[in-house]
Coordinates of C-alpha atoms and ligand atoms in Angstrom, one line a residue:
X1 CA -21.3 36.2 -15.2
X2 CA -21.8 38.8 -12.5
X3 CA -19.0 41.2 -11.8
X4 CA -18.3 39.9 -8.2
X5 CA -18.3 36.2 -9.5
X6 CA -15.9 37.2 -12.3
X7 CA -13.6 38.8 -9.8
X8 CA -13.7 35.6 -7.5
X9 CA -12.9 33.3 -10.6
X10 CA -10.0 35.6 -11.5
X11 CA -8.8 35.8 -7.8
X12 CA -8.9 32.0 -7.6
X13 CA -6.9 31.6 -10.7
X14 CA -4.4 34.2 -9.5
X15 CA -3.7 31.9 -6.4
X16 CA -1.0 29.5 -7.3
X17 CA -0.8 26.1 -5.4
X18 CA 2.2 24.1 -6.0
X19 CA 1.8 20.3 -5.3
X20 CA 5.2 18.5 -4.9
X21 CA 5.1 14.8 -5.8
X22 CA 3.2 13.3 -8.8
X23 CA 2.3 10.1 -7.2
X24 CA -1.6 9.3 -6.6
X25 CA -1.6 11.6 -3.6
X26 CA -0.4 14.5 -5.5
X27 CA -2.5 14.1 -8.5
X28 CA -5.6 13.7 -6.5
X29 CA -4.8 16.8 -4.5
X30 CA -3.9 18.7 -7.7
X31 CA -7.4 17.7 -9.1
X32 CA -9.2 18.9 -6.0
X33 CA -7.4 22.4 -6.0
X34 CA -8.1 22.7 -9.6
X35 CA -11.8 22.0 -9.1
X36 CA -12.2 25.4 -7.5
X37 CA -10.3 27.3 -10.2
X38 CA -6.9 27.5 -8.5
X39 CA -3.8 27.8 -10.6
X40 CA -1.9 24.5 -10.0
X41 CA 1.6 23.2 -10.7
X42 CA 2.7 19.7 -9.9
X43 CA 6.3 18.9 -9.6
X44 CA 7.5 15.2 -10.1
X45 CA 11.1 14.5 -9.7
X46 CA 11.1 11.5 -12.3
X47 CA 10.0 11.4 -15.8
X48 CA 6.9 9.5 -15.0
X49 CA 3.8 10.4 -12.9
X50 CA 2.1 7.9 -10.7
X51 CA 4.9 7.1 -8.1
X52 CA 4.2 3.6 -6.9
X53 CA 1.2 3.1 -9.3
X54 CA 3.3 2.4 -12.4
X55 CA 3.4 0.0 -15.4
X56 CA 6.3 -1.3 -17.6
X57 CA 6.4 -3.3 -20.8
X58 CA 7.4 -6.7 -19.9
X59 CA 7.4 -9.5 -22.4
X60 CA 5.4 -7.3 -24.7
X61 CA 2.5 -6.7 -22.2
X62 CA 1.9 -3.5 -20.2
X63 CA 1.9 -4.7 -16.6
X64 CA 1.5 -3.1 -13.2
X65 CA 5.0 -3.2 -11.7
X66 CA 3.8 -1.4 -8.4
X67 CA 0.3 -1.3 -7.0
X68 CA -2.0 -3.7 -8.7
X69 CA -5.2 -3.4 -6.9
X70 CA -7.2 -1.3 -4.3
X71 CA -9.1 -2.4 -1.4
X72 CA -12.8 -2.1 -1.8
X73 CA -13.7 -1.0 1.7
X74 CA -15.9 2.1 1.8
X75 CA -16.2 2.4 -1.8
X76 CA -13.6 5.2 -1.7
X77 CA -11.3 4.2 -4.6
X78 CA -14.3 3.0 -6.7
X79 CA -16.0 6.3 -6.2
X80 CA -12.9 8.1 -7.8
X81 CA -12.8 5.4 -10.7
X82 CA -16.5 6.2 -11.2
X83 CA -15.8 10.0 -11.3
X84 CA -12.9 9.4 -13.8
X85 CA -15.1 7.2 -16.1
X86 CA -13.4 3.9 -15.4
X87 CA -16.0 2.2 -13.3
X88 CA -16.9 -0.1 -16.3
X89 CA -13.2 -1.3 -16.1
X90 CA -13.2 -2.5 -12.6
X91 CA -12.6 -6.2 -12.1
X92 CA -12.4 -8.6 -9.1
X93 CA -9.4 -11.1 -8.8
X94 CA -9.7 -14.8 -9.0
X95 CA -11.3 -15.9 -5.6
X96 CA -9.0 -19.1 -5.4
X97 CA -7.0 -17.5 -2.8
X98 CA -3.3 -17.7 -1.9
X99 CA -0.8 -20.1 -0.3
X100 CA 1.6 -20.1 2.6
X101 CA 5.0 -21.6 1.8
X102 CA 8.0 -22.8 3.9
X103 CA 6.1 -24.3 6.7
X104 CA 8.3 -26.6 8.4
X105 CA 7.4 -30.3 7.8
X106 CA 4.7 -29.2 5.4
X107 CA 6.0 -27.2 2.7
X108 CA 3.3 -25.2 1.0
X109 CA -0.4 -25.2 2.0
X110 CA -3.5 -23.1 1.1
X111 CA -3.6 -20.0 3.4
X112 CA -6.5 -20.7 5.7
X113 CA -9.6 -18.9 4.8
X114 CA -11.1 -16.5 7.5
X115 CA -9.2 -15.2 10.4
X116 CA -7.8 -11.9 11.3
X117 CA -4.3 -11.1 10.3
X118 CA -3.8 -14.8 10.0
X119 CA -5.1 -15.6 13.6
X120 CA -7.6 -18.4 13.1
X121 CA -11.0 -18.6 14.6
X122 CA -10.8 -22.3 15.0
X123 CA -7.5 -23.9 15.4
X124 CA -8.9 -27.3 14.6
X125 CA -10.4 -26.4 11.2
X126 CA -8.8 -28.7 8.6
X127 CA -7.1 -25.8 6.6
X128 CA -5.7 -24.4 9.9
X129 CA -4.5 -27.7 11.0
X130 CA -2.9 -28.5 7.9
X131 CA -0.5 -25.6 8.3
X132 CA 0.0 -25.8 12.3
X133 CA -0.5 -29.5 12.7
X134 CA -2.1 -31.3 15.8
X135 CA 0.4 -29.9 18.2
X136 CA 0.0 -26.4 17.1
X137 CA -3.9 -26.9 17.1
X138 CA -4.0 -28.1 20.7
X139 CA -1.6 -25.4 21.9
X140 CA -3.8 -22.9 20.4
X141 CA -6.8 -24.5 22.0
X142 CA -5.2 -24.1 25.4
X143 CA -6.0 -20.4 25.1
X144 CA -9.6 -21.3 25.6
X145 CA -8.9 -22.8 28.9
X146 CA -6.9 -20.0 30.2
X147 CA -8.5 -18.2 33.1
X148 CA -9.9 -14.8 31.9
X149 CA -8.1 -12.9 34.7
X150 CA -4.7 -13.5 32.9
X151 CA -6.1 -11.4 30.1
X152 CA -4.4 -7.8 29.9
X153 CA -4.3 -5.4 27.3
X154 CA -1.4 -6.2 25.0
X155 CA -0.2 -3.8 22.2
X156 CA 2.2 -6.1 20.2
X157 CA 0.6 -8.4 17.9
X158 CA 3.3 -10.9 18.1
X159 CA 3.4 -11.0 21.9
X160 CA -0.5 -11.4 22.1
X161 CA -0.4 -14.2 19.5
X162 CA 2.7 -15.9 20.7
X163 CA 1.5 -16.0 24.4
X164 CA -2.1 -17.1 23.8
X165 CA -1.8 -19.3 20.7
X166 CA 1.8 -20.4 20.7
X167 CA 4.7 -20.2 18.1
X168 CA 3.2 -22.3 15.4
X169 CA 0.2 -19.9 14.9
X170 CA 2.5 -16.9 15.2
X171 CA 5.3 -18.0 12.9
X172 CA 3.3 -20.0 10.2
X173 CA 0.1 -18.0 10.0
X174 CA 0.6 -14.5 11.5
X175 CA 4.1 -13.7 10.5
X176 CA 3.8 -14.5 6.7
X177 CA 0.7 -12.2 6.6
X178 CA 2.4 -9.2 8.4
X179 CA 5.6 -9.6 6.6
X180 CA 3.9 -9.8 3.3
X181 CA 1.3 -7.1 4.0
X182 CA 3.2 -4.7 6.4
X183 CA 6.8 -5.7 5.6
X184 CA 6.9 -5.9 9.5
X185 CA 7.3 -8.4 12.3
X186 CA 4.3 -9.2 14.3
X187 CA 6.1 -7.9 17.3
X188 CA 6.2 -4.5 15.8
X189 CA 2.4 -4.3 14.8
X190 CA 0.1 -2.5 17.1
X191 CA -3.1 -4.9 17.5
X192 CA -5.4 -1.9 18.1
X193 CA -4.5 -0.4 14.8
X194 CA -4.2 -3.5 12.7
X195 CA -7.2 -5.3 14.1
X196 CA -9.4 -2.8 15.9
X197 CA -11.8 -4.1 18.3
X198 CA -9.8 -7.5 18.8
X199 CA -8.3 -6.7 22.3
X200 CA -11.9 -5.5 23.5
X201 CA -13.3 -8.9 22.0
X202 CA -10.6 -10.8 23.8
X203 CA -11.5 -9.1 27.2
X204 CA -15.2 -9.8 26.5
X205 CA -14.9 -13.5 25.2
X206 CA -11.8 -14.7 27.1
X207 CA -10.0 -16.3 24.3
X208 CA -8.1 -14.9 21.2
X209 CA -9.7 -17.4 18.7
X210 CA -13.0 -16.8 20.1
X211 CA -12.3 -12.9 19.9
X212 CA -11.5 -13.5 16.1
X213 CA -14.7 -15.3 15.7
X214 CA -16.7 -12.5 17.4
X215 CA -15.1 -10.0 15.6
X216 CA -15.7 -11.5 12.2
X217 CA -19.2 -12.1 12.9
X218 CA -20.1 -8.7 14.4
X219 CA -18.0 -6.5 12.2
X220 CA -17.9 -7.5 8.7
X221 CA -16.2 -4.2 7.7
X222 CA -13.4 -4.4 10.1
X223 CA -10.0 -4.5 8.4
X224 CA -6.4 -3.8 9.2
X225 CA -5.4 -0.1 9.4
X226 CA -3.6 0.1 6.3
X227 CA -3.7 -3.2 4.4
X228 CA -3.2 -4.1 1.6
X229 CA 0.1 -2.4 1.9
X230 CA 2.0 -3.9 -1.1
X231 CA 3.2 -6.6 -3.1
X232 CA 1.2 -9.2 -1.8
X233 CA -1.0 -12.0 -3.3
X234 CA -3.8 -11.7 -0.8
X235 CA -6.1 -9.2 0.8
X236 CA -6.4 -9.1 4.5
X237 CA -9.7 -7.7 5.3
X238 CA -11.0 -9.1 8.5
X239 CA -14.5 -9.1 7.0
X240 CA -16.9 -12.0 6.8
X241 CA -16.0 -12.9 3.2
X242 CA -13.8 -15.9 3.7
X243 CA -11.9 -15.9 0.4
X244 CA -8.8 -13.9 0.5
X245 CA -8.6 -11.6 -2.5
X246 CA -12.4 -10.7 -1.9
X247 CA -11.6 -7.4 -0.5
X248 CA -9.7 -6.0 -3.3
X249 CA -10.3 -5.3 -7.0
X250 CA -8.4 -4.0 -9.9
X251 CA -8.8 -2.3 -13.4
X252 CA -8.7 -4.2 -16.6
X253 CA -5.3 -3.2 -18.2
X254 CA -3.8 -2.3 -14.6
X255 CA -4.0 0.3 -12.0
X256 CA -1.8 2.5 -13.9
X257 CA -4.8 3.3 -16.0
X258 CA -6.0 5.3 -13.0
X259 CA -2.8 7.4 -13.4
X260 CA -3.4 7.9 -17.1
X261 CA -6.9 9.0 -16.5
X262 CA -6.0 11.5 -13.7
X263 CA -3.3 12.8 -15.8
X264 CA -5.8 13.4 -18.8
X265 CA -8.4 15.1 -16.5
X266 CA -5.6 17.4 -15.0
X267 CA -4.5 18.3 -18.5
X268 CA -8.0 19.2 -19.4
X269 CA -8.2 21.3 -16.2
X270 CA -5.1 23.2 -17.2
X271 CA -3.0 22.0 -14.5
X272 CA 0.7 22.3 -15.2
X273 CA 2.4 18.9 -14.8
X274 CA 6.1 19.2 -14.7
X275 CA 8.1 16.0 -15.0
X276 CA 11.7 15.7 -14.2
X277 CA 11.6 18.5 -11.6
X278 CA 12.5 17.9 -8.1
X279 CA 11.6 20.4 -5.3
X280 CA 14.8 21.2 -3.5
X281 CA 14.0 23.7 -0.9
X282 CA 11.0 25.6 0.6
X283 CA 11.3 29.4 1.6
X284 CA 8.8 31.6 3.3
X285 CA 8.0 34.7 1.5
X286 CA 5.6 37.6 2.5
X287 CA 2.6 36.2 0.8
X288 CA 3.3 32.5 0.7
X289 CA 6.2 30.3 -0.5
X290 CA 9.1 30.2 -2.9
X291 CA 9.8 26.7 -4.1
X292 CA 13.4 26.1 -5.2
X293 CA 13.5 23.4 -7.8
X294 CA 16.2 21.2 -9.6
X295 CA 15.7 23.0 -13.0
X296 CA 14.4 26.6 -12.6
X297 CA 16.6 29.5 -12.2
X298 CA 14.3 31.5 -10.1
X299 CA 12.2 29.8 -7.4
X300 CA 8.5 29.3 -8.1
X301 CA 6.2 31.5 -6.1
X302 CA 3.1 29.9 -4.7
X303 CA 0.4 31.0 -2.3
X304 CA 0.3 27.4 -0.9
X305 CA 2.4 24.2 -1.1
X306 CA 1.1 20.7 -0.8
X307 CA 3.8 18.3 -0.2
X308 CA 2.8 14.8 -1.4
X309 CA 6.0 12.9 -1.1
X310 CA 7.4 9.7 0.5
X311 CA 8.5 10.2 4.2
X312 CA 12.2 10.6 3.6
X313 CA 12.0 13.4 1.1
X314 CA 9.0 15.1 2.7
X315 CA 10.6 15.6 6.0
X316 CA 13.8 16.7 4.3
X317 CA 11.8 19.5 2.6
X318 CA 9.7 20.3 5.4
X319 CA 12.0 20.1 8.5
X320 CA 13.7 23.4 7.8
X321 CA 10.4 25.4 7.6
X322 CA 8.2 23.3 10.1
X323 CA 9.1 23.8 13.8
X324 CA 9.4 20.4 15.6
X325 CA 9.5 18.2 12.6
X326 CA 12.4 15.8 12.4
X327 CA 14.4 14.5 9.5
X328 CA 13.7 11.2 7.8
X329 CA 13.0 7.7 8.7
X330 CA 16.1 5.7 9.0
X331 CA 14.5 2.3 9.0
X332 CA 12.2 2.5 6.1
X333 CA 11.5 -0.8 4.6
X334 CA 12.8 -1.4 1.2
X335 CA 11.1 -3.6 -1.4
X336 CA 12.0 -4.9 -4.7
X337 CA 9.6 -6.3 -7.0
X338 CA 10.7 -8.5 -9.9
X339 CA 8.3 -9.3 -12.5
X340 CA 8.9 -12.3 -14.7
X341 CA 7.2 -13.4 -17.9
X342 CA 7.7 -17.0 -18.4
X343 CA 6.8 -19.7 -20.8
X344 CA 5.7 -22.3 -18.4
X345 CA 2.4 -24.2 -19.5
X346 CA 2.7 -26.2 -16.2
X347 CA 1.5 -23.0 -14.5
X348 CA -1.8 -23.2 -16.3
X349 CA -3.2 -25.1 -13.4
X350 CA -2.3 -22.3 -11.0
X351 CA -0.7 -24.7 -8.5
X352 CA -0.5 -22.1 -5.7
X353 CA -3.8 -20.2 -6.4
X354 CA -3.2 -16.4 -6.8
X355 CA 0.1 -16.5 -5.2
X356 CA 2.3 -17.2 -2.0
X357 CA 3.3 -15.7 1.2
X358 CA 6.4 -17.3 2.9
X359 CA 7.1 -18.1 6.5
X360 CA 9.9 -15.5 7.2
X361 CA 13.2 -17.1 7.1
X362 CA 12.1 -20.0 4.9
X363 CA 12.6 -18.3 1.5
X364 CA 14.9 -15.6 0.3
X365 CA 11.7 -13.9 -1.2
X366 CA 8.9 -12.7 1.0
X367 CA 6.0 -13.2 -1.4
X368 CA 4.9 -13.9 -4.8
X369 CA 1.9 -13.1 -6.8
X370 CA 0.8 -15.3 -9.8
X371 CA -0.6 -12.4 -11.8
X372 CA -1.9 -14.4 -14.7
X373 CA -3.8 -16.5 -12.3
X374 CA -5.1 -13.7 -10.3
X375 CA -6.3 -11.5 -13.0
X376 CA -8.1 -12.6 -16.1
X377 CA -6.9 -9.5 -18.0
X378 CA -3.3 -10.5 -17.5
X379 CA -4.0 -14.1 -18.5
X380 CA -5.8 -12.9 -21.6
X381 CA -3.0 -10.6 -22.5
X382 CA -0.4 -13.4 -22.4
X383 CA 0.2 -16.0 -25.1
X384 CA -1.1 -19.5 -24.3
X385 CA 1.3 -21.1 -21.9
X386 CA 2.9 -17.8 -21.0
X387 CA 2.6 -16.7 -17.3
X388 CA 3.4 -13.5 -15.3
X389 CA 4.6 -13.8 -11.7
X390 CA 5.9 -11.1 -9.4
X391 CA 8.4 -12.0 -6.8
X392 CA 8.8 -9.4 -3.8
X393 CA 12.0 -9.1 -1.8
X394 CA 12.8 -7.4 1.4
X395 CA 11.1 -7.2 4.7
X396 CA 11.6 -6.5 8.4
X397 CA 14.4 -3.8 8.1
X398 CA 16.5 -6.0 5.8
X399 CA 18.0 -5.1 2.6
X400 CA 16.2 -7.3 -0.1
X401 CA 18.3 -10.1 -1.2
X402 CA 18.2 -8.8 -4.8
X403 CA 19.6 -5.3 -3.8
X404 CA 23.3 -6.0 -4.5
X405 CA 22.5 -8.0 -7.8
X406 CA 22.4 -6.8 -11.3
X407 CA 19.1 -7.1 -13.3
X408 CA 20.0 -10.4 -14.7
X409 CA 21.1 -11.9 -11.6
X410 CA 18.1 -10.6 -9.7
X411 CA 15.7 -12.2 -12.5
X412 CA 17.6 -15.4 -12.0
X413 CA 17.1 -15.4 -8.2
X414 CA 13.5 -14.4 -8.5
X415 CA 13.0 -17.3 -11.1
X416 CA 14.4 -19.9 -8.7
X417 CA 12.5 -18.5 -5.8
X418 CA 9.3 -18.6 -7.8
X419 CA 9.8 -22.1 -8.9
X420 CA 10.3 -23.2 -5.3
X421 CA 7.2 -21.2 -4.1
X422 CA 5.1 -22.6 -6.9
X423 CA 6.5 -26.1 -6.6
X424 CA 7.3 -26.4 -10.2
X425 CA 10.4 -26.5 -12.4
X426 CA 11.3 -23.0 -14.0
X427 CA 14.3 -23.5 -16.1
X428 CA 16.4 -20.6 -17.3
X429 CA 15.2 -21.2 -20.7
X430 CA 11.6 -20.6 -19.6
X431 CA 12.3 -16.9 -18.9
X432 CA 11.0 -14.6 -21.7
X433 CA 11.6 -11.1 -20.0
X434 CA 11.9 -9.6 -16.6
X435 CA 11.6 -6.3 -14.8
X436 CA 13.0 -5.2 -11.6
X437 CA 12.0 -2.1 -9.6
X438 CA 12.9 -0.8 -6.0
X439 CA 10.6 1.0 -3.7
X440 CA 11.4 2.7 -0.3
X441 CA 8.2 2.4 1.8
X442 CA 7.2 4.1 4.8
X443 CA 6.7 2.3 8.2
X444 CA 3.2 0.9 8.3
X445 CA 0.6 3.0 10.1
X446 CA 0.0 0.0 12.2
X447 CA 3.5 0.0 13.6
X448 CA 3.7 0.5 17.3
X449 CA 4.2 4.2 18.0
X450 CA 3.6 5.1 14.5
X451 CA 0.2 6.8 14.7
X452 CA 1.5 9.3 17.3
X453 CA 4.7 10.1 15.3
X454 CA 2.6 10.8 12.0
X455 CA -0.1 12.7 13.8
X456 CA 2.6 14.9 15.4
X457 CA 4.2 15.5 12.0
X458 CA 0.8 16.5 10.7
X459 CA -0.1 18.9 13.5
X460 CA 3.3 20.6 13.0
X461 CA 2.9 21.1 9.3
X462 CA -0.6 22.3 9.8
X463 CA 0.5 25.0 12.2
X464 CA 2.3 26.5 9.2
X465 CA 0.3 28.9 7.0
X466 CA -0.3 27.8 3.4
X467 CA 1.5 24.4 3.9
X468 CA -0.2 21.0 3.6
X469 CA 1.2 17.4 3.6
X470 CA -0.3 14.2 2.3
X471 CA 0.9 10.7 1.0
X472 CA 1.2 7.3 2.3
X473 CA 3.5 8.1 5.3
X474 CA 0.8 10.3 6.8
X475 CA -2.4 8.7 5.5
X476 CA -1.3 5.1 5.8
X477 CA -0.3 2.8 3.0
X478 CA -2.6 1.9 0.0
X479 CA -4.8 3.6 -2.2
X480 CA -7.9 3.4 -0.1
X481 CA -5.9 5.4 2.6
X482 CA -4.1 7.7 0.2
X483 CA -6.8 9.0 -1.8
X484 CA -9.4 10.2 0.7
X485 CA -6.6 11.7 2.7
X486 CA -5.2 13.7 -0.4
X487 CA -8.7 15.1 -0.9
X488 CA -9.1 16.2 2.7
X489 CA -5.8 17.9 2.9
X490 CA -6.2 19.6 -0.6
X491 CA -9.6 20.9 0.7
X492 CA -8.1 22.3 3.8
X493 CA -5.1 23.9 1.9
X494 CA -7.3 25.3 -1.0
X495 CA -9.9 26.9 1.5
X496 CA -7.1 28.5 3.4
X497 CA -5.5 29.7 0.3
X498 CA -8.7 31.2 -1.2
X499 CA -9.6 32.7 2.2
X500 CA -6.2 34.5 2.3
X501 CA -6.4 35.9 -1.4
Ligands
FAD1 C1 5.4 -2.7 -4.4 C2 4.2 -2.1 -4.0 C3 3.0 -2.4 -4.2 C4 1.7 -1.9 -3.7 N1 0.5 -2.5 -4.1 C5 -0.6 -1.8 -3.6 C6 -1.8 -2.4 -4.1 O1 -1.9 -3.3 -4.8 N2 -2.9 -1.7 -3.6 C7 -2.7 -0.6 -2.8 O2 -3.7 0.1 -2.5 N3 -1.7 0.0 -2.5 C8 -0.4 -0.7 -2.9 N4 0.8 -0.2 -2.4 C9 0.8 1.1 -1.7 C10 0.4 2.2 -2.6 O3 0.8 2.1 -3.8 C11 0.8 3.6 -2.1 O4 0.5 3.7 -0.7 C12 0.4 4.8 -2.9 O5 0.7 4.5 -4.1 C13 1.5 5.9 -2.4 O6 1.2 7.1 -3.0 P1 1.9 8.4 -2.8 O7 1.5 9.5 -3.7 O8 1.7 8.8 -1.4 O9 3.4 8.2 -2.9 P2 4.3 7.9 -4.2 O10 3.5 6.9 -5.1 O11 5.6 7.4 -3.6 O12 4.6 9.2 -4.9 C14 5.5 10.2 -4.5 C15 6.0 11.0 -5.6 O13 6.9 11.7 -5.2 C16 8.1 11.9 -6.1 N5 9.2 12.7 -5.5 C17 10.0 12.3 -4.5 N6 10.9 13.4 -4.2 C18 10.5 14.4 -4.8 C19 10.9 15.8 -4.9 N7 11.9 16.3 -4.1 N8 10.2 16.7 -5.8 C20 9.3 16.3 -6.7 N9 8.8 14.9 -6.7 C21 9.3 14.0 -5.7 C22 8.3 10.5 -6.4 O14 9.1 10.3 -7.5 C23 7.0 9.9 -6.6 O15 6.5 10.0 -7.8 C24 2.0 -0.8 -3.0 C25 3.1 -0.3 -2.6 C26 4.4 -0.9 -3.0 C27 5.6 -0.2 -2.7

C-alpha cells in the first residue's frame, strides 16, 4: 500500500460515525459507512437489532412478528438481498389474494382484483359488484356521465372517490385498503402521493374508473407512495398484475433473516453493535458531536451522527440541535399485532385466501393475515392442521382495542376476531400459542401535508454539519423506501465526514 493510501485508510478509520437506531435503516446506513473504512458504532436502545423487522418463537416456530415481506418494485430490496447472499431464499406469496370482511348485507367477499387503492376500473365487474351491489355499481357508473367540466383537482382521496363513485366504493373498497395499508382514512390520503398520475388521468379521461383503467394500462409500475406499510394481507401495487400479493415477496424463514445477515456482515466489518444503549442527547463539539447515552459515563465522540429512529424519538433528539425542527408527532398511529398459532384443520382450505381487510367500523380488528396460507415456508414449519394467523388492531388515530388488555385477553380477542373474519369456529381450545407486540408508526408519507413536513425536517437536519437523518418517517414506510434512503443518507454523511477529516 502506498504511503498516501495508507494515510487515507488510517484517516478514514479514525473518523468515527455513530448511527443511532438499530432498525433496518440504521443497519443499512452503518454498512454503507463501514464500506469506506469509517469506524462505526450503532446504538440500539433495546436488546434486539432489527426494529420492526423482528421475529419471535410462537408455538415452536420462528415467525415474523413485524414486517413479513418487501415490495418488489425497482428491485431495490432484492439487490440488497443479493449482496447479502440471500437471493436464493426469496419466495413469492400464495397468489390466491385476500378478502374484505364486514361488507353490509354481504359479509365477506374476495377483494376485487385490479384497481388502484381499491378504486375499481369497472364497477360492473362481477367481483366488484359482489362487494358494492347493483346500487353501488350504478352509482359509480354515474361518474362516466358527469360532464368533464365538473372535474377539478382534488387532493383528498376520500373526497375524490366519495364524490365521483359514491359511498359504497369509498366505504367498502377504498377505506379497507387505506386503513389496512396506511392506517389512515381515505379523507387523509393525498391522491397525488398515493396514486401518482390518477388526477391527471382523470382530467384526460373524464371519469375516475376510466382514469384507473388508463393508469393501470399505461403505467404498470405505478404504485402507492409507501405501500405496503404494514400488517396487511395484500400488496397494493397499482401495476398490471391483477393478483393482490403479486407485488411483494418474502424470505424463507422470515424477513428477520435479513437482519441476521446484516448483523453478521456488520460484525465482520468491525462495526460496533451496542444493544441496550439508548442515545439520550446530542451536543455539538469543536470537531463533531458528543452523544450522551443511557449507559456510558462519558459521551461518545463522533465526527458525524446519523439518526435512524422512529419519528418521536428522532425529533426529541434532534430538536435541541437543529434549528426549526419541532418535537414529536402527537397523532402517530399505533398498531398491535397478535400472532396466533391454532390447531384448526378447518383452515387447511384457506377460506379467506391469504387474509382479510375489514370495512372500518365492522370489526374490532383492522386486518388479518393467514400466514400459513400466504407463505409456503410457514405452512411447512407448522404441524399438519396447525395454522398461523396475524391479527392487527389499531387504525385511524384510535388506540388498538387490545391496548388495555393483558396478553391472554388480547389473544382471546384476536382469536374471536380471527374466527369472525375467517368465517370459522376457533374455540379457545384451538389456541396453541400467541404473541403480541405494539408498534408506534409514523404518519404515512401519503397523508395530506406530510411530504412538506418531512422534507422541511430533512432540510433542517441537512443544514447542520455532520448530522444525518433516515428511517421510515422521512423516507416513507416500507423496506423498499427505507433501504435506498438509508443508503443515500449514509453516502451523504460519510462523504461529508471524510471531506472534513
Ligand atoms: C406491524 C408492521 C408490519 C410491517 N410490515 C411490513 C412489510 O411486510 N413490508 C415492508 O416493507 N414494510 C413493513 N412495515 C414497515 C417497515 O417495517 C418499516 O418501515 C421499517 O422496518 C422501519 O425501519 P426503521 O429502521 O426506519 O425503523 P425501526 O424499525 O422502528 O427501527 C428504529 C430503531 O431505533 C431504536 N431506538 C428508538 N429510540 C432509540 C434511542 N433513543 N437510541 C437508540 N435506539 C433507539 C428502536 O428500538 C428501533 O430498533 C411494517 C411495519 C409495521 C409496524
